[in-house]
Amino acid sequence: MGSYSEQEKLLVSIDEKRKMMIDAANRQGFTGYDTIRHSQELDCLMNAYQQLINRERTHHQGIQGLVKKIGLFSRGDIMPAYEANK
């Protein structure tokens, strides 16, 4: 599972690479070698970020599903048992 710092690092890298790509495009045009290279590297960074987000979302949904299946934190299940033990 990823962490907040991993997300932040990727977002910073994405922003830096985007700026480099724009700078290269301003100097060399949209089809310049450096522009294309930065664009492809930016694609890789954005894909890595999206994969990290998807992994975290899948992990979170898995935990939610497990909680629902076993009935944890269901107020209806906990309160009667609590009331019976008073």
PDB file of C-alpha atoms in Angstrom:
ATOM      1  CA  MET A   1       0.000   0.000   0.000  1.00  0.00           C
ATOM      2  CA  GLY A   2       1.253   3.474  -0.809  1.00  0.00           C
ATOM      3  CA  SER A   3       1.640   6.290   1.617  1.00  0.00           C
ATOM      4  CA  TYR A   4       0.833   9.958   1.574  1.00  0.00           C
ATOM      5  CA  SER A   5       4.513  10.784   1.091  1.00  0.00           C
ATOM      6  CA  GLU A   6       4.663   8.519  -1.976  1.00  0.00           C
ATOM      7  CA  GLN A   7       1.707  10.401  -3.439  1.00  0.00           C
ATOM      8  CA  GLU A   8       3.308  13.739  -2.632  1.00  0.00           C
ATOM      9  CA  LYS A   9       6.635  12.721  -4.187  1.00  0.00           C
ATOM     10  CA  LEU A  10       4.904  11.607  -7.364  1.00  0.00           C
ATOM     11  CA  LEU A  11       2.842  14.797  -7.550  1.00  0.00           C
ATOM     12  CA  VAL A  12       5.971  16.930  -7.150  1.00  0.00           C
ATOM     13  CA  SER A  13       7.758  14.888  -9.838  1.00  0.00           C
ATOM     14  CA  ILE A  14       4.752  15.217 -12.145  1.00  0.00           C
ATOM     15  CA  ASP A  15       4.687  18.983 -11.692  1.00  0.00           C
ATOM     16  CA  GLU A  16       8.437  19.322 -12.297  1.00  0.00           C
ATOM     17  CA  LYS A  17       8.312  17.115 -15.397  1.00  0.00           C
ATOM     18  CA  ARG A  18       5.306  19.049 -16.741  1.00  0.00           C
ATOM     19  CA  LYS A  19       7.234  22.309 -16.388  1.00  0.00           C
ATOM     20  CA  MET A  20      10.237  20.771 -18.161  1.00  0.00           C
ATOM     21  CA  MET A  21       8.003  19.588 -20.996  1.00  0.00           C
ATOM     22  CA  ILE A  22       6.413  23.017 -21.401  1.00  0.00           C
ATOM     23  CA  ASP A  23       9.829  24.684 -21.388  1.00  0.00           C
ATOM     24  CA  ALA A  24      11.099  22.256 -24.027  1.00  0.00           C
ATOM     25  CA  ALA A  25       7.977  22.828 -26.134  1.00  0.00           C
ATOM     26  CA  ASN A  26       8.509  26.591 -25.968  1.00  0.00           C
ATOM     27  CA  ARG A  27      12.130  26.180 -27.089  1.00  0.00           C
ATOM     28  CA  GLN A  28      11.874  23.305 -29.588  1.00  0.00           C
ATOM     29  CA  GLY A  29       8.196  23.077 -30.497  1.00  0.00           C
ATOM     30  CA  PHE A  30       5.757  20.271 -29.816  1.00  0.00           C
ATOM     31  CA  THR A  31       7.666  17.737 -31.897  1.00  0.00           C
ATOM     32  CA  GLY A  32      11.129  18.493 -30.496  1.00  0.00           C
ATOM     33  CA  TYR A  33      13.138  15.570 -29.141  1.00  0.00           C
ATOM     34  CA  ASP A  34      13.236  16.868 -25.549  1.00  0.00           C
ATOM     35  CA  THR A  35       9.540  17.773 -25.625  1.00  0.00           C
ATOM     36  CA  ILE A  36       8.599  14.247 -26.675  1.00  0.00           C
ATOM     37  CA  ARG A  37      10.975  12.679 -24.142  1.00  0.00           C
ATOM     38  CA  HIS A  38       9.593  14.782 -21.284  1.00  0.00           C
ATOM     39  CA  SER A  39       6.053  14.012 -22.416  1.00  0.00           C
ATOM     40  CA  GLN A  40       6.719  10.268 -22.341  1.00  0.00           C
ATOM     41  CA  GLU A  41       8.377  10.517 -18.922  1.00  0.00           C
ATOM     42  CA  LEU A  42       5.403  12.540 -17.691  1.00  0.00           C
ATOM     43  CA  ASP A  43       3.079   9.796 -18.954  1.00  0.00           C
ATOM     44  CA  CYS A  44       5.036   7.224 -16.930  1.00  0.00           C
ATOM     45  CA  LEU A  45       4.851   9.345 -13.784  1.00  0.00           C
ATOM     46  CA  MET A  46       1.111   9.900 -14.189  1.00  0.00           C
ATOM     47  CA  ASN A  47       0.565   6.174 -14.759  1.00  0.00           C
ATOM     48  CA  ALA A  48       2.545   5.379 -11.602  1.00  0.00           C
ATOM     49  CA  TYR A  49       0.443   7.871  -9.634  1.00  0.00           C
ATOM     50  CA  GLN A  50      -2.811   6.408 -10.962  1.00  0.00           C
ATOM     51  CA  GLN A  51      -1.675   2.865 -10.124  1.00  0.00           C
ATOM     52  CA  LEU A  52      -0.823   3.961  -6.585  1.00  0.00           C
ATOM     53  CA  ILE A  53      -4.253   5.550  -6.153  1.00  0.00           C
ATOM     54  CA  ASN A  54      -5.992   2.469  -7.568  1.00  0.00           C
ATOM     55  CA  ARG A  55      -4.057   0.133  -5.238  1.00  0.00           C
ATOM     56  CA  GLU A  56      -5.034   2.221  -2.233  1.00  0.00           C
ATOM     57  CA  ARG A  57      -8.670   2.412  -3.340  1.00  0.00           C
ATOM     58  CA  THR A  58      -8.807  -1.370  -3.881  1.00  0.00           C
ATOM     59  CA  HIS A  59      -7.228  -1.982  -0.469  1.00  0.00           C
ATOM     60  CA  HIS A  60      -9.699   0.375   1.216  1.00  0.00           C
ATOM     61  CA  GLN A  61     -12.688  -1.204  -0.556  1.00  0.00           C
ATOM     62  CA  GLY A  62     -11.466  -4.654   0.452  1.00  0.00           C
ATOM     63  CA  ILE A  63     -11.364  -3.624   4.096  1.00  0.00           C
ATOM     64  CA  GLN A  64     -14.828  -2.056   3.868  1.00  0.00           C
ATOM     65  CA  GLY A  65     -16.217  -5.234   2.319  1.00  0.00           C
ATOM     66  CA  LEU A  66     -14.663  -7.371   5.036  1.00  0.00           C
ATOM     67  CA  VAL A  67     -16.084  -5.152   7.764  1.00  0.00           C
ATOM     68  CA  LYS A  68     -19.554  -5.418   6.214  1.00  0.00           C
ATOM     69  CA  LYS A  69     -19.311  -9.197   5.794  1.00  0.00           C
ATOM     70  CA  ILE A  70     -18.346  -9.910   9.371  1.00  0.00           C
ATOM     71  CA  GLY A  71     -20.599  -7.226  10.798  1.00  0.00           C
ATOM     72  CA  LEU A  72     -17.963  -5.232  12.631  1.00  0.00           C
ATOM     73  CA  PHE A  73     -18.965  -1.830  13.866  1.00  0.00           C
ATOM     74  CA  SER A  74     -22.611  -2.494  13.154  1.00  0.00           C
ATOM     75  CA  ARG A  75     -24.371  -0.569  15.882  1.00  0.00           C
ATOM     76  CA  GLY A  76     -27.338  -2.909  15.745  1.00  0.00           C
ATOM     77  CA  ASP A  77     -25.104  -5.892  16.521  1.00  0.00           C
ATOM     78  CA  ILE A  78     -23.020  -4.261  19.247  1.00  0.00           C
ATOM     79  CA  MET A  79     -25.652  -2.442  21.266  1.00  0.00           C
ATOM     80  CA  PRO A  80     -27.896  -5.454  22.136  1.00  0.00           C
ATOM     81  CA  ALA A  81     -24.866  -7.368  23.422  1.00  0.00           C
ATOM     82  CA  TYR A  82     -23.735  -4.320  25.382  1.00  0.00           C
ATOM     83  CA  GLU A  83     -27.208  -3.791  26.850  1.00  0.00           C
ATOM     84  CA  ALA A  84     -27.491  -7.482  27.851  1.00  0.00           C
ATOM     85  CA  ASN A  85     -24.222  -7.283  29.818  1.00  0.00           C
ATOM     86  CA  LYS A  86     -25.196  -4.246  31.887  1.00  0.00           C
TER      87      LYS A  86
END
